[in-house]
């Protein structure tokens, strides 16, 4: 872990990270002394069987925010619940790409991250995860040993380019600035289109 000095010990905090593996949401909080709440796909809250019920219980108990990625309006509404986390002065983790990288590259960010930052005024700390995709690659169920790195960057200063969360143009500019900071930390190749 590097860059812990860039993470405020209290108050609202928006952690914007690349996303390589489902284990990212395990390793990122382990690197901090603060609890981190994430947005998670709704399927994690409705799991079947013993494993699914355990994941559902954990997500609900830990205060994670469910998002229905198949319903655009529901996904947008879930941002209000994420905003509430920040307004309560808590730490919120978000993967601006919206999904795991299919090939290890960094993809275009979705503008919800900028909306949250501009509405809440929370500092945005870029995060670069590496090695999590080797610990638990997509499609595997059982993790394997591996080295994981979590790097926190200096907070991204959005005030020079954006202030209006309702402006699509300002949200896009702010999101692109956040993604550039993540790319610089992670060293990933950037793809200027959304990941599928």
Short mmCIF file of C-alpha atoms in Angstrom, two decimals:
data_model
loop_
_atom_site.label_atom_id
_atom_site.label_comp_id
_atom_site.label_asym_id
_atom_site.label_seq_id
_atom_site.Cartn_x
_atom_site.Cartn_y
_atom_site.Cartn_z
CA UNK A 1 0.00 0.00 0.00
CA UNK A 2 1.25 3.46 -0.90
CA UNK A 3 -0.03 6.99 -0.52
CA UNK A 4 -2.05 6.62 2.70
CA UNK A 5 -1.09 10.21 3.52
CA UNK A 6 -3.46 11.34 0.76
CA UNK A 7 -6.48 9.79 2.50
CA UNK A 8 -8.26 12.05 5.02
CA UNK A 9 -8.74 10.19 8.33
CA UNK A 10 -12.29 11.50 8.76
CA UNK A 11 -15.03 13.34 6.90
CA UNK A 12 -16.59 12.64 3.52
CA UNK A 13 -14.30 10.85 1.09
CA UNK A 14 -14.81 9.61 -2.46
CA UNK A 15 -12.37 6.86 -3.46
CA UNK A 16 -12.35 6.45 -7.27
CA UNK A 17 -10.60 3.25 -8.31
CA UNK A 18 -9.85 1.14 -11.34
CA UNK A 19 -11.64 -2.22 -11.26
CA UNK A 20 -9.91 -5.51 -12.11
CA UNK A 21 -11.56 -8.15 -9.91
CA UNK A 22 -14.45 -8.72 -7.52
CA UNK A 23 -11.77 -8.84 -4.80
CA UNK A 24 -11.06 -5.11 -5.29
CA UNK A 25 -13.84 -4.34 -2.82
CA UNK A 26 -12.09 -6.55 -0.27
CA UNK A 27 -8.53 -5.32 -0.68
CA UNK A 28 -9.24 -1.58 -0.95
CA UNK A 29 -10.87 -1.33 2.52
CA UNK A 30 -8.14 -3.53 3.99
CA UNK A 31 -5.62 -0.83 3.06
CA UNK A 32 -7.43 1.80 5.15
CA UNK A 33 -8.35 2.31 8.78
CA UNK A 34 -11.73 3.68 7.59
CA UNK A 35 -14.84 1.73 6.67
CA UNK A 36 -15.56 2.04 2.94
CA UNK A 37 -19.05 1.65 1.49
CA UNK A 38 -19.44 0.61 -2.15
CA UNK A 39 -22.14 0.49 -4.79
CA UNK A 40 -22.70 -3.16 -5.71
CA UNK A 41 -24.83 -4.83 -8.35
CA UNK A 42 -28.29 -5.78 -7.10
CA UNK A 43 -27.68 -9.49 -7.78
CA UNK A 44 -25.34 -9.59 -4.78
CA UNK A 45 -28.30 -8.74 -2.51
CA UNK A 46 -30.61 -11.47 -3.84
CA UNK A 47 -28.27 -14.46 -3.97
CA UNK A 48 -29.61 -18.00 -3.77
CA UNK A 49 -28.06 -21.00 -2.06
CA UNK A 50 -25.74 -20.87 0.96
CA UNK A 51 -23.02 -18.84 -0.80
CA UNK A 52 -25.49 -16.39 -2.30
CA UNK A 53 -27.27 -15.87 1.02
CA UNK A 54 -23.94 -15.29 2.76
CA UNK A 55 -22.95 -12.62 0.21
CA UNK A 56 -26.41 -11.02 0.50
CA UNK A 57 -26.18 -10.96 4.31
CA UNK A 58 -22.68 -9.46 4.20
CA UNK A 59 -23.63 -6.76 1.68
CA UNK A 60 -26.73 -5.75 3.63
CA UNK A 61 -25.03 -5.86 7.04
CA UNK A 62 -22.12 -3.81 5.82
CA UNK A 63 -24.34 -1.05 4.40
CA UNK A 64 -23.39 -1.49 0.75
CA UNK A 65 -25.62 0.28 -1.81
CA UNK A 66 -27.49 -1.91 -4.33
CA UNK A 67 -27.65 -0.81 -7.98
CA UNK A 68 -29.76 -2.37 -10.73
CA UNK A 69 -27.43 -2.08 -13.72
CA UNK A 70 -30.15 -3.27 -16.12
CA UNK A 71 -32.44 -0.33 -15.27
CA UNK A 72 -30.86 3.04 -16.08
CA UNK A 73 -33.39 5.01 -14.03
CA UNK A 74 -32.92 2.77 -10.99
CA UNK A 75 -29.14 3.08 -11.35
CA UNK A 76 -29.41 6.87 -11.40
CA UNK A 77 -31.68 6.81 -8.32
CA UNK A 78 -29.14 4.67 -6.46
CA UNK A 79 -26.71 7.60 -6.74
CA UNK A 80 -28.90 9.42 -4.20
CA UNK A 81 -28.19 6.66 -1.67
CA UNK A 82 -24.48 6.96 -2.45
CA UNK A 83 -24.68 10.72 -1.96
CA UNK A 84 -26.27 10.14 1.46
CA UNK A 85 -23.18 8.13 2.48
CA UNK A 86 -20.95 11.10 1.64
CA UNK A 87 -23.26 13.63 3.28
CA UNK A 88 -23.05 11.56 6.49
CA UNK A 89 -19.27 12.09 6.38
CA UNK A 90 -18.38 8.53 5.45
CA UNK A 91 -15.99 7.04 2.88
CA UNK A 92 -17.52 5.82 -0.37
CA UNK A 93 -15.69 3.71 -2.97
CA UNK A 94 -16.68 3.78 -6.61
CA UNK A 95 -15.44 2.18 -9.81
CA UNK A 96 -16.11 4.84 -12.45
CA UNK A 97 -15.75 2.29 -15.26
CA UNK A 98 -18.99 0.75 -14.01
CA UNK A 99 -17.73 -2.81 -14.37
CA UNK A 100 -14.53 -4.82 -14.21
CA UNK A 101 -12.02 -4.28 -16.98
CA UNK A 102 -12.38 -7.14 -19.49
CA UNK A 103 -8.71 -7.02 -20.48
CA UNK A 104 -6.70 -5.11 -17.86
CA UNK A 105 -6.96 -1.75 -19.61
CA UNK A 106 -8.66 1.31 -18.09
CA UNK A 107 -11.94 2.26 -19.77
CA UNK A 108 -13.90 5.51 -20.01
CA UNK A 109 -15.52 6.55 -16.74
CA UNK A 110 -19.22 7.06 -16.23
CA UNK A 111 -20.15 10.50 -14.97
CA UNK A 112 -21.85 9.41 -11.72
CA UNK A 113 -18.48 9.80 -9.98
CA UNK A 114 -18.35 13.48 -10.94
CA UNK A 115 -21.99 14.03 -9.94
CA UNK A 116 -21.23 12.60 -6.48
CA UNK A 117 -18.08 14.68 -6.12
CA UNK A 118 -19.69 17.93 -7.23
CA UNK A 119 -22.89 17.43 -5.21
CA UNK A 120 -21.11 16.41 -2.00
CA UNK A 121 -17.95 18.50 -2.15
CA UNK A 122 -16.08 15.41 -0.90
CA UNK A 123 -12.40 15.13 -1.81
CA UNK A 124 -11.83 12.64 -4.66
CA UNK A 125 -8.85 10.37 -4.05
CA UNK A 126 -7.82 8.32 -7.10
CA UNK A 127 -6.90 4.70 -6.40
CA UNK A 128 -4.90 2.21 -8.47
CA UNK A 129 -5.36 -1.48 -7.70
CA UNK A 130 -3.07 -4.11 -9.18
CA UNK A 131 -2.70 -7.85 -8.73
CA UNK A 132 -6.32 -8.47 -7.74
CA UNK A 133 -7.03 -9.90 -11.19
CA UNK A 134 -4.36 -12.54 -10.56
CA UNK A 135 -5.73 -13.38 -7.08
CA UNK A 136 -9.21 -13.94 -8.49
CA UNK A 137 -9.44 -13.72 -12.29
CA UNK A 138 -12.86 -13.31 -13.90
CA UNK A 139 -14.67 -16.65 -14.06
CA UNK A 140 -12.84 -18.22 -11.13
CA UNK A 141 -14.46 -18.92 -7.78
CA UNK A 142 -11.49 -19.86 -5.60
CA UNK A 143 -8.85 -17.18 -4.96
CA UNK A 144 -5.19 -18.02 -5.30
CA UNK A 145 -2.16 -16.49 -3.55
CA UNK A 146 -0.78 -13.34 -5.09
CA UNK A 147 0.64 -9.92 -4.43
CA UNK A 148 -1.84 -7.04 -4.41
CA UNK A 149 -0.97 -3.36 -4.56
CA UNK A 150 -3.20 -0.43 -3.57
CA UNK A 151 -1.92 3.07 -4.39
CA UNK A 152 -3.72 6.23 -3.29
CA UNK A 153 -3.03 9.43 -5.22
CA UNK A 154 -3.33 13.08 -4.31
CA UNK A 155 -6.95 14.33 -4.29
CA UNK A 156 -8.12 15.46 -7.73
CA UNK A 157 -8.80 19.21 -7.83
CA UNK A 158 -12.04 19.53 -9.78
CA UNK A 159 -12.87 23.13 -8.84
CA UNK A 160 -10.82 24.57 -11.70
CA UNK A 161 -12.92 22.82 -14.36
CA UNK A 162 -16.29 21.97 -12.82
CA UNK A 163 -18.74 23.18 -10.20
CA UNK A 164 -22.23 22.36 -11.52
CA UNK A 165 -23.33 18.75 -10.98
CA UNK A 166 -26.29 19.30 -13.31
CA UNK A 167 -24.06 20.24 -16.28
CA UNK A 168 -23.37 17.19 -18.45
CA UNK A 169 -20.36 18.94 -19.95
CA UNK A 170 -18.82 19.68 -16.54
CA UNK A 171 -19.55 16.16 -15.28
CA UNK A 172 -17.79 14.70 -18.34
CA UNK A 173 -14.77 17.00 -17.90
CA UNK A 174 -14.51 16.16 -14.19
CA UNK A 175 -14.88 12.42 -14.85
CA UNK A 176 -12.17 12.53 -17.52
CA UNK A 177 -9.88 14.32 -15.07
CA UNK A 178 -10.49 11.63 -12.43
CA UNK A 179 -9.85 8.85 -14.96
CA UNK A 180 -6.61 10.53 -16.05
CA UNK A 181 -5.45 10.53 -12.42
CA UNK A 182 -6.30 6.83 -12.06
CA UNK A 183 -4.47 6.04 -15.33
CA UNK A 184 -1.39 7.92 -14.17
CA UNK A 185 -1.31 5.96 -10.90
CA UNK A 186 -2.08 2.56 -12.41
CA UNK A 187 -0.03 2.78 -15.61
CA UNK A 188 -2.90 1.10 -17.47
CA UNK A 189 -3.54 1.83 -21.14
CA UNK A 190 -6.61 4.03 -21.45
CA UNK A 191 -9.48 3.11 -23.77
CA UNK A 192 -11.78 6.06 -24.62
CA UNK A 193 -14.95 3.97 -24.69
CA UNK A 194 -17.11 2.26 -22.08
CA UNK A 195 -16.22 -1.27 -20.98
CA UNK A 196 -18.76 -4.02 -21.64
#
